[in-house]
Short mmCIF file of C-alpha atoms and ligand atoms in Angstrom, two decimals:
data_model
loop_
_atom_site.label_atom_id
_atom_site.label_comp_id
_atom_site.label_asym_id
_atom_site.label_seq_id
_atom_site.Cartn_x
_atom_site.Cartn_y
_atom_site.Cartn_z
CA MET A 1 76.40 50.54 57.79
CA LYS A 2 79.78 50.63 59.49
CA LEU A 3 80.66 46.96 59.05
CA LEU A 4 80.04 47.17 55.31
CA GLU A 5 81.99 50.41 54.91
CA GLU A 6 84.95 48.88 56.75
CA ARG A 7 84.81 45.84 54.49
CA ILE A 8 84.68 47.98 51.35
CA LYS A 9 87.70 49.97 52.58
CA ALA A 10 89.61 46.79 53.38
CA ASP A 11 88.73 44.59 50.40
CA GLY A 12 87.09 46.79 47.73
CA ASN A 13 89.10 47.61 44.65
CA ALA A 14 88.30 50.82 42.74
CA LEU A 15 89.00 49.70 39.17
CA ASN A 16 88.65 53.27 37.94
CA GLU A 17 86.62 56.37 38.89
CA ASN A 18 83.34 54.63 38.06
CA VAL A 19 83.57 50.97 39.01
CA LEU A 20 84.17 49.28 42.35
CA LYS A 21 85.13 45.63 42.44
CA VAL A 22 83.94 43.70 45.50
CA ASP A 23 84.53 40.18 44.27
CA SER A 24 85.89 38.91 47.56
CA PHE A 25 82.67 39.30 49.57
CA LEU A 26 79.69 40.12 47.31
CA ASN A 27 80.11 39.60 43.56
CA HIS A 28 82.01 36.32 43.31
CA GLN A 29 83.06 34.93 46.68
CA ILE A 30 80.26 35.69 49.16
CA ASP A 31 80.68 36.33 52.89
CA PRO A 32 77.58 34.78 54.51
CA GLN A 33 78.14 36.51 57.86
CA LEU A 34 78.28 39.91 56.21
CA MET A 35 75.24 39.03 54.07
CA ASN A 36 73.41 38.08 57.25
CA GLU A 37 74.14 41.49 58.80
CA ILE A 38 73.08 43.18 55.55
CA GLY A 39 69.81 41.21 55.59
CA LYS A 40 69.21 42.23 59.22
CA GLU A 41 69.83 45.89 58.39
CA PHE A 42 67.37 45.86 55.46
CA ALA A 43 64.80 44.10 57.66
CA SER A 44 65.17 46.77 60.31
CA LEU A 45 65.08 49.72 57.86
CA PHE A 46 61.92 48.48 56.13
CA ALA A 47 60.23 46.94 59.20
CA ASN A 48 57.27 49.35 59.05
CA GLU A 49 56.55 49.09 55.33
CA GLY A 50 54.38 45.95 55.43
CA ILE A 51 56.66 44.17 52.96
CA THR A 52 55.18 40.90 51.64
CA LYS A 53 57.84 39.95 49.06
CA ILE A 54 61.32 40.87 47.93
CA VAL A 55 62.28 41.23 44.26
CA THR A 56 65.88 41.26 43.07
CA ILE A 57 67.85 40.49 39.90
CA GLU A 58 70.27 37.67 39.26
CA THR A 59 73.06 37.13 40.11
CA SER A 60 74.55 39.42 42.72
CA GLY A 61 71.30 40.71 44.19
CA ILE A 62 70.31 37.22 45.31
CA ALA A 63 72.57 36.82 48.37
CA PRO A 64 71.60 40.07 50.14
CA ALA A 65 67.95 39.64 49.09
CA VAL A 66 67.72 36.11 50.49
CA MET A 67 69.19 37.23 53.80
CA ALA A 68 66.72 40.11 53.96
CA GLY A 69 63.92 37.67 53.14
CA LEU A 70 65.06 35.40 55.95
CA HIS A 71 64.98 38.23 58.49
CA MET A 72 61.67 39.63 57.19
CA ASN A 73 60.15 36.19 56.79
CA VAL A 74 59.00 36.83 53.22
CA PRO A 75 59.74 35.05 49.90
CA VAL A 76 62.35 36.33 47.46
CA ILE A 77 61.88 36.42 43.67
CA PHE A 78 64.78 37.11 41.35
CA ALA A 79 64.35 38.47 37.84
CA LYS A 80 66.00 36.22 35.26
CA LYS A 81 68.32 37.50 32.62
CA SER A 82 67.95 34.63 30.20
CA LYS A 83 65.01 32.58 29.07
CA SER A 84 64.76 29.17 30.65
CA LEU A 85 63.23 26.02 29.17
CA THR A 86 61.73 25.23 32.56
CA LEU A 87 59.71 28.46 32.71
CA PHE A 88 56.52 27.81 30.73
CA GLU A 89 54.22 30.21 32.51
CA ALA A 90 53.38 33.77 31.52
CA MET A 91 56.43 35.96 31.94
CA LEU A 92 56.63 39.71 32.33
CA THR A 93 59.63 41.17 30.57
CA THR A 94 61.40 44.51 30.39
CA ARG A 95 64.67 45.69 28.83
CA VAL A 96 67.55 46.86 31.01
CA TYR A 97 70.87 48.43 30.03
CA SER A 98 73.65 46.79 32.01
CA PHE A 99 76.19 49.15 33.59
CA THR A 100 78.92 46.53 33.83
CA LYS A 101 78.29 44.66 30.56
CA GLN A 102 77.37 47.80 28.55
CA GLU A 103 74.62 46.04 26.64
CA SER A 104 70.85 45.79 26.88
CA ASN A 105 69.21 42.61 28.10
CA ASP A 106 65.68 41.46 28.73
CA ILE A 107 64.87 40.59 32.33
CA SER A 108 61.78 38.59 33.26
CA ILE A 109 59.71 37.40 36.18
CA SER A 110 56.84 34.98 36.23
CA LYS A 111 53.43 36.59 36.80
CA LYS A 112 52.37 33.89 39.21
CA TYR A 113 54.61 34.90 42.12
CA ILE A 114 53.39 38.49 42.52
CA SER A 115 49.81 39.62 43.05
CA GLU A 116 48.36 43.11 43.14
CA ASP A 117 48.06 42.97 46.94
CA ASP A 118 51.80 42.56 47.39
CA ARG A 119 54.03 45.25 48.88
CA ILE A 120 57.41 44.72 47.30
CA LEU A 121 60.88 45.55 48.53
CA ILE A 122 63.36 45.75 45.64
CA ILE A 123 66.95 44.84 46.56
CA ASP A 124 70.12 45.03 44.49
CA ASP A 125 73.86 44.93 45.12
CA PHE A 126 74.78 48.25 43.45
CA ILE A 127 73.08 51.31 42.08
CA ALA A 128 74.82 53.39 39.41
CA ASN A 129 72.48 54.91 36.80
CA GLY A 130 69.43 53.17 38.22
CA GLU A 131 68.65 51.07 35.14
CA ALA A 132 68.48 47.73 36.96
CA ALA A 133 66.34 49.12 39.80
CA LEU A 134 64.05 50.91 37.32
CA GLY A 135 63.70 47.68 35.34
CA LEU A 136 62.62 45.89 38.52
CA VAL A 137 60.18 48.72 39.33
CA ASN A 138 58.70 48.30 35.82
CA LEU A 139 58.26 44.56 36.28
CA VAL A 140 56.60 45.00 39.69
CA GLU A 141 54.31 47.73 38.39
CA MET A 142 53.19 45.46 35.52
CA THR A 143 51.70 43.20 38.20
CA ASN A 144 49.91 46.17 39.85
CA ALA A 145 51.71 45.39 43.11
CA LYS A 146 53.21 48.30 45.06
CA VAL A 147 56.92 49.05 45.29
CA ALA A 148 57.18 49.86 49.00
CA GLY A 149 60.92 50.48 49.03
CA ILE A 150 64.27 49.97 47.35
CA GLY A 151 67.24 48.60 49.32
CA ILE A 152 70.71 48.92 47.83
CA VAL A 153 73.87 47.42 49.30
CA ILE A 154 76.32 49.88 47.68
CA GLU A 155 75.18 53.19 46.23
CA LYS A 156 77.56 55.18 44.07
CA SER A 157 76.08 58.54 45.00
CA PHE A 158 78.13 60.38 42.36
CA GLN A 159 76.10 58.57 39.69
CA PRO A 160 72.46 59.57 39.20
CA GLY A 161 70.46 56.35 39.88
CA ALA A 162 69.54 56.73 43.55
CA GLN A 163 68.46 60.36 43.16
CA LYS A 164 66.46 59.47 40.03
CA LEU A 165 64.47 56.88 41.97
CA LYS A 166 63.98 59.21 44.95
CA ASP A 167 62.72 61.90 42.56
CA LEU A 168 60.17 59.37 41.28
CA GLY A 169 58.91 59.12 44.86
CA PHE A 170 60.49 55.83 45.94
CA ARG A 171 62.05 55.29 49.34
CA VAL A 172 65.67 54.31 48.63
CA GLU A 173 67.88 53.06 51.46
CA SER A 174 71.53 52.32 50.70
CA LEU A 175 73.77 50.64 53.26
CA ALA A 176 76.98 52.24 51.96
CA ARG A 177 77.05 55.49 49.98
CA ILE A 178 80.13 56.21 47.96
CA ALA A 179 80.93 59.85 47.19
CA LYS A 180 84.05 59.22 45.15
CA LEU A 181 86.33 56.56 43.68
CA SER A 182 89.83 57.72 42.82
CA ASN A 183 93.38 56.38 42.78
CA GLY A 184 92.15 53.06 44.05
CA GLU A 185 90.58 54.77 47.06
CA VAL A 186 86.96 54.86 48.22
CA THR A 187 85.44 57.92 49.92
CA PHE A 188 82.02 57.57 51.55
CA VAL A 189 79.41 60.34 51.61
CA ASN A 190 79.64 60.70 55.42
CA GLU A 191 83.45 61.00 55.25
CA LYS A 192 83.15 63.80 52.72
CA VAL A 193 80.82 65.69 55.07
CA GLU A 194 83.26 65.17 57.96
CA GLU A 195 86.09 66.55 55.80
CA LEU A 196 84.13 69.75 55.26
CA VAL A 197 83.30 70.32 58.96
P1 5GP B 201 72.63 50.59 37.23
O1 5GP B 201 71.60 49.74 36.55
O2 5GP B 201 72.10 51.31 38.45
O3 5GP B 201 73.31 51.55 36.27
O4 5GP B 201 73.78 49.61 37.71
C1 5GP B 201 73.49 48.67 38.70
C2 5GP B 201 73.85 47.28 38.26
O5 5GP B 201 75.12 47.26 37.62
C3 5GP B 201 73.96 46.39 39.48
O6 5GP B 201 73.02 45.35 39.33
C4 5GP B 201 75.37 45.85 39.47
O7 5GP B 201 75.35 44.49 39.17
C5 5GP B 201 76.10 46.58 38.37
N1 5GP B 201 77.05 47.61 38.87
C6 5GP B 201 76.93 48.95 38.74
N2 5GP B 201 78.01 49.58 39.22
C7 5GP B 201 78.83 48.62 39.68
C8 5GP B 201 80.13 48.65 40.30
O8 5GP B 201 80.76 49.69 40.54
N3 5GP B 201 80.66 47.45 40.66
C9 5GP B 201 80.01 46.27 40.41
N4 5GP B 201 80.63 45.15 40.80
N5 5GP B 201 78.81 46.19 39.83
C10 5GP B 201 78.20 47.36 39.47
#
């Protein structure tokens, strides 16, 4: 997605060879116009998948997921990272290792919002090793609903997560695919191909 790639080039900050900071439009301050375009793009990519609900994980998956939900006209559920006193109902829980926090945490969703007839689109802001997305797949599969696709805003293609999920048979669509982070610079997968031509 050109608009997103341009924004990453302009405002993204490669902290090192593994981590990209995008605090000015996605992870802290949020650009609603860009999120709207991202939501539209996910809606168009997954238009033929019969999606009935979107599942994401708090916090940074929520903005793109809500915009996708708006354009697809389906509800959005976000997995919670901490237990809440207001959630009394039966919760499904799985353990996820966090790439950015480098610790394992339980994530949970309430059983009552997903039924076995649902076709779920999983959305997240980043994919690195695929732990968060796999955790969401686990939660959805516990409900016997079907994971009909996985939408990622920024894929770091040099890390194994996206390929891992594709190898498991999931349709993964990433709006920006990063081939390399180095010296504060971002190289996208399509740029790398162009370089070789
Ligand atoms: P994974 O579970 O695929 O290893 O990592 C994905 C999760 O870690 C995402 O939910 C995202 O919050 C966080 N993450 C992974 N890589 C990055 C990164 O380069 N930048 C930021 N801001 N978050 C990341």
